[in-house]
Coordinates of C-alpha atoms in Angstrom, one line a residue:
X1 CA -12.0 -41.4 52.3
X2 CA -8.9 -41.9 50.2
X3 CA -8.5 -45.4 51.6
X4 CA -11.9 -46.4 50.2
X5 CA -10.6 -45.7 46.6
X6 CA -9.1 -49.0 45.3
X7 CA -7.1 -47.4 42.4
X8 CA -3.7 -46.4 43.5
X9 CA -3.2 -43.9 40.7
X10 CA -6.5 -42.2 41.6
X11 CA -5.4 -42.1 45.3
X12 CA -2.2 -40.4 44.3
X13 CA -3.9 -37.8 42.1
X14 CA -6.6 -36.9 44.7
X15 CA -3.9 -36.9 47.4
X16 CA -1.8 -34.4 45.5
X17 CA -4.8 -32.2 44.9
X18 CA -5.8 -32.3 48.6
X19 CA -2.3 -31.2 49.6
X20 CA -2.4 -28.3 47.1
X21 CA -5.7 -27.2 48.5
X22 CA -4.6 -27.5 52.1
X23 CA -1.4 -25.5 51.4
X24 CA -3.4 -22.7 49.7
X25 CA -5.9 -22.6 52.6
X26 CA -3.1 -22.7 55.2
X27 CA -1.0 -19.8 53.9
X28 CA -3.8 -17.8 52.1
X29 CA -1.2 -16.1 49.8
X30 CA -0.1 -16.1 46.1
X31 CA 1.5 -19.4 45.6
X32 CA 3.3 -20.4 42.4
X33 CA 2.7 -23.8 41.0
X34 CA 6.4 -24.4 41.3
X35 CA 6.2 -24.0 45.1
X36 CA 3.2 -26.3 45.3
X37 CA 5.0 -28.8 43.1
X38 CA 8.1 -28.8 45.4
X39 CA 5.9 -29.0 48.5
X40 CA 4.0 -32.0 47.2
X41 CA 7.1 -33.8 46.1
X42 CA 8.6 -33.3 49.5
X43 CA 5.7 -35.3 51.0
X44 CA 5.8 -39.1 51.1
X45 CA 2.4 -39.6 52.5
X46 CA 0.7 -40.3 49.2
X47 CA 1.6 -42.3 46.2
X48 CA 1.6 -40.1 43.0
X49 CA 0.8 -41.3 39.6
X50 CA 2.6 -40.2 36.4
X51 CA -0.6 -38.4 35.3
X52 CA -0.7 -36.2 38.4
X53 CA 3.1 -35.4 38.2
X54 CA 2.8 -34.5 34.4
X55 CA -0.1 -32.2 35.2
X56 CA 1.8 -30.3 37.8
X57 CA 4.9 -30.2 35.6
X58 CA 3.0 -28.7 32.7
X59 CA 1.4 -26.1 34.9
X60 CA 4.9 -25.2 36.2
X61 CA 6.2 -24.7 32.6
X62 CA 3.3 -22.5 31.8
X63 CA 3.8 -20.5 35.0
X64 CA 7.5 -20.0 34.1
X65 CA 6.6 -18.9 30.6
X66 CA 4.1 -16.4 31.9
X67 CA 6.7 -15.0 34.3
X68 CA 9.2 -14.5 31.5
X69 CA 6.6 -12.8 29.3
X70 CA 5.6 -10.4 32.1
X71 CA 9.2 -9.6 32.8
X72 CA 9.8 -8.9 29.1
X73 CA 6.7 -6.7 28.8
X74 CA 7.9 -4.7 31.9
X75 CA 11.3 -4.2 30.3
X76 CA 9.6 -3.1 27.1
X77 CA 7.7 -0.5 29.0
X78 CA 10.8 0.9 30.6
X79 CA 13.1 1.1 27.6
X80 CA 13.0 1.4 23.8
X81 CA 16.2 -0.7 23.4
X82 CA 15.9 -3.8 21.1
X83 CA 14.6 -6.8 22.9
X84 CA 16.0 -10.3 23.0
X85 CA 13.9 -13.1 21.3
X86 CA 10.9 -14.0 23.3
X87 CA 10.8 -17.2 25.3
X88 CA 9.0 -20.0 23.3
X89 CA 5.7 -20.9 24.7
X90 CA 5.5 -24.5 26.0
X91 CA 3.5 -26.7 23.7
X92 CA 0.4 -28.2 25.1
X93 CA -1.0 -31.1 23.2
X94 CA -4.7 -31.0 22.7
X95 CA -7.0 -33.9 21.8
X96 CA -10.0 -34.0 19.6
X97 CA -11.2 -32.2 16.4
X98 CA -11.5 -28.7 18.1
X99 CA -7.7 -28.6 18.4
X100 CA -7.3 -28.7 14.6
X101 CA -10.1 -26.4 13.6
X102 CA -9.4 -22.6 14.3
X103 CA -12.2 -20.6 15.8
X104 CA -14.1 -18.3 13.3
X105 CA -14.6 -14.7 14.4
X106 CA -16.9 -12.3 12.6
X107 CA -17.1 -9.7 15.4
X108 CA -16.2 -6.3 14.0
X109 CA -15.2 -5.1 17.5
X110 CA -12.5 -7.8 17.7
X111 CA -11.3 -6.9 14.2
X112 CA -11.0 -3.3 15.1
X113 CA -9.2 -4.1 18.3
X114 CA -6.3 -5.6 16.3
X115 CA -6.6 -3.0 13.5
X116 CA -6.2 -0.2 16.1
X117 CA -3.6 -2.0 18.2
X118 CA -5.1 -1.0 21.5
X119 CA -2.9 -3.3 23.7
X120 CA -5.3 -3.1 26.7
X121 CA -8.2 -4.3 24.6
X122 CA -5.9 -6.8 22.9
X123 CA -5.1 -8.3 26.4
X124 CA -8.9 -8.5 27.1
X125 CA -9.6 -10.3 23.8
X126 CA -6.7 -12.7 24.3
X127 CA -8.1 -13.9 27.6
X128 CA -9.6 -16.5 25.3
X129 CA -6.5 -18.4 24.1
X130 CA -8.3 -19.6 20.9
X131 CA -8.4 -16.0 19.6
X132 CA -4.7 -16.2 18.9
X133 CA -5.3 -18.6 16.1
X134 CA -8.8 -17.4 15.2
X135 CA -9.8 -16.7 11.6
X136 CA -11.1 -13.2 11.2
X137 CA -13.8 -13.3 8.5
X138 CA -15.5 -10.3 6.8
X139 CA -18.2 -10.3 4.2
X140 CA -18.1 -7.4 1.7
X141 CA -20.4 -6.4 -1.1
X142 CA -18.5 -5.9 -4.3
X143 CA -19.6 -5.0 -7.9
X144 CA -18.9 -7.9 -10.2
X145 CA -19.6 -8.5 -13.9
X146 CA -22.3 -11.1 -14.6
X147 CA -21.8 -12.3 -18.2
X148 CA -25.1 -14.2 -18.2
X149 CA -27.0 -11.0 -17.3
X150 CA -24.8 -8.6 -19.3
X151 CA -24.5 -6.2 -16.4
X152 CA -22.7 -5.3 -13.2
X153 CA -24.3 -6.7 -10.0
X154 CA -23.6 -6.8 -6.3
X155 CA -22.1 -10.0 -4.9
X156 CA -21.0 -11.0 -1.4
X157 CA -17.3 -11.8 -1.1
X158 CA -15.9 -13.4 2.0
X159 CA -12.4 -12.6 3.1
X160 CA -10.4 -14.2 5.8
X161 CA -7.4 -13.0 7.7
X162 CA -5.9 -13.4 11.2
X163 CA -5.2 -11.2 14.2
X164 CA -1.4 -11.3 13.4
X165 CA -2.1 -10.2 9.8
X166 CA -4.3 -7.3 10.9
X167 CA -1.8 -6.1 13.5
X168 CA 1.2 -6.4 11.2
X169 CA -0.5 -4.7 8.3
X170 CA -1.2 -1.6 10.4
X171 CA 2.3 -1.6 12.1
X172 CA 1.3 -2.4 15.7
X173 CA 4.5 -3.9 16.9
X174 CA 3.4 -4.4 20.5
X175 CA 0.4 -6.3 19.4
X176 CA 2.4 -8.4 17.0
X177 CA 4.9 -9.2 19.7
X178 CA 2.1 -10.2 22.1
X179 CA 0.5 -12.5 19.6
X180 CA 3.9 -14.1 18.8
X181 CA 4.5 -14.7 22.6
X182 CA 1.2 -16.5 22.8
X183 CA 2.1 -18.9 20.0
X184 CA 0.6 -17.3 16.8
X185 CA 1.8 -19.2 13.8
X186 CA 4.2 -16.8 12.0
X187 CA 3.8 -18.2 8.5
X188 CA 0.0 -18.8 8.6
X189 CA -1.6 -17.5 5.4
X190 CA -5.4 -17.2 5.9
X191 CA -6.7 -15.2 2.9
X192 CA -3.7 -16.0 0.8
X193 CA -1.0 -14.0 2.5
X194 CA 1.2 -14.0 5.6
X195 CA 1.7 -11.3 8.2
X196 CA 5.2 -10.6 6.7
X197 CA 3.5 -9.8 3.3
X198 CA 1.2 -7.3 5.0
X199 CA 4.0 -5.7 7.1
X200 CA 6.2 -5.2 4.0
X201 CA 3.4 -3.9 1.9
X202 CA 2.7 -1.3 4.5
X203 CA 6.4 -0.5 5.1
X204 CA 6.3 -1.4 8.8
X205 CA 10.0 -2.4 9.4
X206 CA 9.6 -3.1 13.1
X207 CA 6.9 -5.6 12.6
X208 CA 8.8 -7.2 9.7
X209 CA 11.9 -7.6 11.9
X210 CA 9.8 -9.2 14.7
X211 CA 8.3 -11.7 12.3
X212 CA 11.6 -12.5 10.8
X213 CA 13.2 -13.0 14.2
X214 CA 10.5 -15.6 14.9
X215 CA 11.2 -17.6 11.8
X216 CA 9.0 -16.0 9.1
X217 CA 9.9 -17.3 5.6
X218 CA 11.2 -14.3 3.5
X219 CA 10.7 -16.2 0.2
X220 CA 7.1 -17.3 0.8
X221 CA 4.7 -16.5 -2.1
X222 CA 1.2 -15.2 -1.5
X223 CA -1.9 -16.1 -3.4
X224 CA -0.9 -13.6 -6.1
X225 CA 2.5 -15.2 -6.5
X226 CA 4.5 -12.4 -4.9
X227 CA 7.2 -12.7 -2.2
X228 CA 7.5 -10.0 0.5
X229 CA 10.3 -8.4 -1.5
X230 CA 7.9 -7.9 -4.4
X231 CA 5.7 -5.9 -2.1
X232 CA 8.4 -3.3 -1.3
X233 CA 7.1 -1.0 -3.9
X234 CA 7.3 2.5 -2.2
X235 CA 10.1 4.6 -0.9
X236 CA 9.1 4.0 2.8
X237 CA 9.5 0.2 2.4
X238 CA 13.3 0.4 2.1
X239 CA 13.9 -0.7 5.7
X240 CA 11.7 -3.7 5.2
X241 CA 13.7 -4.7 2.1
X242 CA 16.9 -4.3 4.2
X243 CA 15.5 -6.5 6.9
X244 CA 14.4 -9.2 4.4
X245 CA 17.8 -9.4 2.8
X246 CA 19.6 -9.7 6.1
X247 CA 18.0 -13.1 6.8
X248 CA 19.9 -16.2 5.8
X249 CA 18.3 -17.8 2.8
X250 CA 16.5 -14.7 1.5
X251 CA 16.7 -14.6 -2.3
X252 CA 17.1 -11.2 -4.0
X253 CA 16.3 -12.9 -7.4
X254 CA 13.1 -14.6 -6.3
X255 CA 10.6 -14.6 -9.1
X256 CA 6.8 -14.1 -8.9
X257 CA 4.8 -17.1 -9.9
X258 CA 2.9 -15.8 -12.9
X259 CA 4.8 -12.8 -14.3
X260 CA 8.3 -14.0 -13.3
X261 CA 9.2 -10.5 -12.1
X262 CA 12.1 -10.1 -9.7
X263 CA 12.3 -7.5 -7.0
X264 CA 14.7 -5.6 -9.2
X265 CA 12.0 -5.4 -11.9
X266 CA 9.5 -4.0 -9.4
X267 CA 11.9 -1.5 -8.0
X268 CA 13.0 -0.3 -11.4
X269 CA 9.4 0.0 -12.6
X270 CA 8.6 2.2 -9.6
X271 CA 11.8 4.3 -9.9
X272 CA 13.1 3.3 -6.4
X273 CA 16.8 4.3 -6.6
X274 CA 17.7 3.2 -3.1
X275 CA 15.9 -0.2 -3.6
X276 CA 17.7 -0.7 -6.9
X277 CA 21.1 0.1 -5.3
X278 CA 20.3 -2.3 -2.4
X279 CA 19.3 -5.2 -4.6
X280 CA 22.4 -4.7 -6.8
X281 CA 24.7 -4.8 -3.8
X282 CA 23.1 -8.1 -2.8
X283 CA 23.7 -9.7 -6.2
X284 CA 20.6 -8.9 -8.2
X285 CA 20.9 -9.9 -11.8
X286 CA 20.4 -7.0 -14.3
X287 CA 20.0 -9.3 -17.2
X288 CA 17.2 -11.5 -15.8
X289 CA 14.0 -11.5 -17.9
X290 CA 10.3 -11.6 -16.9
X291 CA 7.7 -13.7 -18.7
X292 CA 7.5 -11.1 -21.5
X293 CA 11.3 -11.2 -21.9
X294 CA 11.9 -7.7 -20.6
X295 CA 14.8 -6.7 -18.3
X296 CA 14.8 -4.3 -15.3
X297 CA 16.2 -1.6 -17.6
X298 CA 13.2 -1.9 -19.9
X299 CA 10.9 -1.7 -16.8
X300 CA 12.6 1.5 -15.7
X301 CA 12.3 3.1 -19.1
X302 CA 8.6 2.1 -19.2
X303 CA 7.9 3.5 -15.8
X304 CA 9.2 7.1 -16.4
X305 CA 5.7 8.4 -17.4
X306 CA 5.6 11.6 -15.4
X307 CA 7.8 14.6 -16.0
X308 CA 8.3 15.3 -12.3
X309 CA 9.7 11.8 -11.8
X310 CA 12.1 11.8 -14.7
X311 CA 15.1 12.6 -12.5
X312 CA 14.9 9.6 -10.3
X313 CA 14.2 7.3 -13.2
X314 CA 17.3 8.7 -14.9
X315 CA 19.4 7.7 -11.8
X316 CA 17.9 4.2 -11.8
X317 CA 18.7 3.8 -15.5
X318 CA 22.3 5.0 -14.8
X319 CA 22.7 2.5 -12.0
X320 CA 21.4 -0.4 -14.1
X321 CA 23.7 0.6 -17.0
X322 CA 26.6 0.9 -14.7
X323 CA 25.9 -2.6 -13.4
X324 CA 26.1 -4.0 -16.9
X325 CA 22.6 -3.8 -18.3
X326 CA 22.4 -4.1 -22.1
X327 CA 20.3 -1.3 -23.7
X328 CA 19.8 -3.3 -26.8
X329 CA 18.0 -6.2 -25.1
X330 CA 14.4 -6.4 -26.3
X331 CA 11.4 -8.3 -25.1
X332 CA 9.3 -10.9 -26.9
X333 CA 7.7 -8.1 -29.0
X334 CA 11.2 -6.7 -29.8
X335 CA 10.5 -3.6 -27.8
X336 CA 13.7 -2.1 -26.5
X337 CA 14.3 0.3 -23.6
X338 CA 14.8 3.0 -26.2
X339 CA 11.3 2.4 -27.5
X340 CA 9.9 2.9 -24.0
X341 CA 11.9 6.0 -23.3
X342 CA 10.8 7.6 -26.6
X343 CA 7.2 6.6 -25.9
X344 CA 7.5 8.4 -22.6
X345 CA 9.3 11.4 -24.1
X346 CA 12.3 11.4 -21.7
X347 CA 15.2 13.3 -23.4
X348 CA 17.9 12.6 -20.8
X349 CA 17.1 8.9 -20.6
X350 CA 17.0 8.6 -24.4
X351 CA 20.4 10.3 -24.6
X352 CA 22.1 8.1 -22.0
X353 CA 20.7 4.9 -23.7
X354 CA 22.1 6.0 -27.1
X355 CA 25.4 6.8 -25.4
X356 CA 25.6 3.2 -24.1
X357 CA 25.0 1.7 -27.6
X358 CA 21.2 1.6 -28.1
X359 CA 20.2 1.3 -31.7
X360 CA 18.3 4.4 -32.9
X361 CA 16.8 2.5 -35.9
X362 CA 15.7 -0.7 -34.2
X363 CA 12.2 -1.8 -35.1
X364 CA 9.8 -3.8 -32.9
X365 CA 7.5 -6.6 -34.1
X366 CA 5.0 -4.0 -35.4
X367 CA 7.6 -2.3 -37.4
X368 CA 7.8 0.8 -35.2
X369 CA 11.1 2.5 -34.6
X370 CA 11.9 4.7 -31.6
X371 CA 11.1 7.8 -33.8
X372 CA 7.7 6.4 -34.5
X373 CA 7.1 5.9 -30.8
X374 CA 8.0 9.5 -30.2
X375 CA 5.9 11.0 -33.0
X376 CA 2.8 9.2 -31.7
X377 CA 3.0 10.9 -28.3
X378 CA 4.2 14.4 -29.3
X379 CA 0.7 15.8 -28.7
X380 CA 0.6 14.2 -25.2
X381 CA 4.0 15.7 -24.2
X382 CA 4.3 19.1 -25.9
X383 CA 6.0 20.7 -22.9
X384 CA 8.4 17.8 -22.3
X385 CA 10.9 18.8 -25.0
X386 CA 10.0 16.3 -27.7
X387 CA 12.2 18.2 -30.1
X388 CA 15.3 17.2 -28.0
X389 CA 14.3 13.6 -28.2
X390 CA 13.9 13.9 -32.0
X391 CA 17.3 15.6 -32.3
X392 CA 19.0 13.0 -30.3
X393 CA 17.5 10.1 -32.2
X394 CA 18.4 11.7 -35.6
X395 CA 21.9 12.5 -34.4
X396 CA 22.5 8.9 -33.5
X397 CA 21.6 7.6 -36.9
X398 CA 17.8 7.3 -37.1
X399 CA 16.8 7.8 -40.7
X400 CA 14.1 10.4 -41.6
X401 CA 10.7 9.0 -42.2
X402 CA 10.0 7.6 -45.6
X403 CA 8.0 9.6 -48.2
X404 CA 5.1 7.2 -47.8
X405 CA 4.4 8.1 -44.2
X406 CA 6.0 11.5 -44.2
X407 CA 2.8 13.6 -44.3
X408 CA 1.2 11.4 -41.7
X409 CA 4.2 11.8 -39.4
X410 CA 4.3 15.5 -39.9
X411 CA 0.7 15.8 -38.9
X412 CA 1.6 14.2 -35.5
X413 CA 4.1 17.0 -34.9
X414 CA 1.7 19.9 -35.6
X415 CA 1.2 20.6 -31.8
X416 CA 5.0 21.0 -31.3
X417 CA 6.4 23.5 -33.8
X418 CA 10.0 22.9 -32.6
X419 CA 9.7 19.2 -33.2
X420 CA 8.3 19.9 -36.6
X421 CA 11.2 22.2 -37.4
X422 CA 13.7 19.4 -36.4
X423 CA 11.9 16.9 -38.6
X424 CA 11.8 19.3 -41.6
X425 CA 15.5 20.1 -41.2
X426 CA 16.3 16.4 -41.7
X427 CA 15.1 16.6 -45.3
X428 CA 16.9 18.2 -48.3
X429 CA 13.6 19.5 -49.6
X430 CA 10.6 20.5 -47.5
X431 CA 7.6 18.4 -48.4
X432 CA 4.4 20.1 -49.5
X433 CA 2.8 21.7 -46.5
X434 CA -0.8 21.6 -47.6
X435 CA -1.0 18.0 -46.3
X436 CA -0.3 18.9 -42.7
X437 CA -0.5 22.7 -42.1
X438 CA -4.3 22.7 -41.9
X439 CA -4.0 20.5 -38.7
X440 CA -2.1 23.3 -36.8
X441 CA -4.4 25.0 -34.3
X442 CA -5.0 28.7 -34.9
X443 CA -3.4 29.8 -31.7
X444 CA -0.1 28.0 -32.6
X445 CA -0.2 29.6 -36.1
X446 CA -0.2 33.0 -34.5
X447 CA 2.3 32.2 -31.8
X448 CA 4.8 30.8 -34.3
X449 CA 3.9 32.9 -37.2
X450 CA 7.5 33.3 -38.5
X451 CA 8.1 29.6 -38.6
X452 CA 4.9 28.6 -40.3
X453 CA 5.2 31.4 -42.9
X454 CA 8.8 30.2 -43.7
X455 CA 7.6 26.6 -44.0
X456 CA 4.8 27.6 -46.4
X457 CA 7.2 29.7 -48.4
X458 CA 9.9 27.0 -48.6
X459 CA 7.4 24.2 -49.4
X460 CA 8.6 22.3 -52.4
X461 CA 11.4 24.7 -52.9
X462 CA 15.2 24.0 -52.8
X463 CA 16.8 24.8 -49.5
X464 CA 19.7 27.2 -48.9
X465 CA 23.2 26.1 -49.8
X466 CA 24.1 26.2 -46.1
X467 CA 21.4 23.7 -45.3
X468 CA 22.3 21.4 -48.2
X469 CA 25.9 21.3 -46.9
X470 CA 24.6 20.3 -43.5
X471 CA 22.4 17.7 -45.0
X472 CA 25.3 16.3 -47.0
X473 CA 27.6 16.1 -43.9
X474 CA 25.0 14.4 -41.8
X475 CA 24.2 11.9 -44.5
X476 CA 27.8 11.0 -44.9
X477 CA 28.4 10.5 -41.1
X478 CA 25.2 8.6 -40.6
X479 CA 25.1 6.9 -37.1
X480 CA 28.5 8.6 -36.2
X481 CA 27.0 12.0 -36.6
X482 CA 26.9 12.9 -32.9
X483 CA 30.2 11.3 -31.9
X484 CA 32.1 12.9 -34.7
X485 CA 30.6 16.4 -34.7
X486 CA 31.0 16.9 -31.0
X487 CA 34.7 16.2 -31.3
X488 CA 35.3 18.7 -34.2
X489 CA 37.3 21.8 -33.4
X490 CA 34.7 24.2 -34.7
X491 CA 32.7 27.1 -33.2
X492 CA 29.9 25.9 -30.9
X493 CA 27.2 27.7 -32.9
X494 CA 28.3 25.7 -36.0
X495 CA 28.4 22.5 -34.0
X496 CA 24.8 23.1 -32.8
X497 CA 23.7 23.9 -36.3
X498 CA 25.1 20.6 -37.6
X499 CA 23.2 18.8 -34.8
X500 CA 19.9 20.3 -35.8
X501 CA 19.5 23.1 -33.2
X502 CA 16.2 24.9 -33.6
X503 CA 16.1 28.5 -34.8
X504 CA 12.4 29.3 -35.1
X505 CA 12.3 29.4 -38.9
X506 CA 13.4 27.5 -42.0
X507 CA 16.1 28.7 -44.5

């Protein structure tokens, strides 16, 4: 039959296939393609074309790759030790438009398979090789504002991702490893982000290391303009940040596309002390500015909004100042770190900023000083020692409020009698109390009866000679008040009196 075929190349191809079939039928055992290839090549009965030899060679390469993958999977099952890089899958060229267009998958069962990381089901899904590159598409109903209708309405929004992104975002390292073995593109970004972005955002260090070992780009920006380092925003992402910075070419000063934030800005804003220390050790610039002109120090002072987190934000501020951050650097609106710290009513942060040279009387573009920022939030932080912030600012040279706004500012202090006492002690004469005492709640009037009675009695009257001496000393020292008085060899009670310590009444 073969002799009747005139084409020599066809005779060679059919001959090789006949020999393969005869060998499989003769031995009836599990033959590798490599064995068949060697057996065929040892025969000189038929003439083989280049097409038939290439086909056998490609099948041999794929069989070798499959053997290596199974051996590595077996080793992974026996030990938890770090694995060597996976063998690269041999590339098989495909022809036609189907090779360039990834398959679209909307099956929720397939999505959940990669989300759950069930490796047995993953193997079953990946029997179809196209699923490695498939686009996972979901359609969600979301509330969107319709300007033409003037109301909120439901709209369908289509989102795309990939099997690699789904597995990496949930921390399924075995699934990620399997997909990479099968040739998944490590930097593919369906939906606007890569698998490395998802792994870092979720704090899955093992997945991040796997992706980086397979060539993932650590500086790639997602659709929102953020690099993977920008997404390390929680304490449990520290190992991901470490893995990213260990890669050659990773930039610790990479900026986001729109806001021009660096990873140090993000870590400082979140109060992540270990992240800040890591970035500083890798050369992060403390003086870099974002689009609003603010430094990481300003971001840290703005982020300290909760009293229970003040301690870690204080340590972040100390690290930034120790690395050379300038506390006087203001953004485009001339808002300094001290403005932010006073606006969040953080006494210890305010004190350390003033110790490092922050200006207590600096005004922003709206004309507000740090004292103005404090008085506007006293009612929001009555239990966060706003009186200590007021003392600190006044002792470092902040002038008392002007008579034009004095009554307005005193009204803002009514919910904190101790802060009100500090402010009144910065004047030589107590201003008339009828402009602000009516705003004091009845329960506070009863609780601090002695103080409010003394304020009402002293209203518009000359202060004691002792207070007038204190006022004169403080006015003479000005911005040097704290640094000079703390060095005087005087009794501690007198020192505290000069520094406006509260007593619970006015004299």
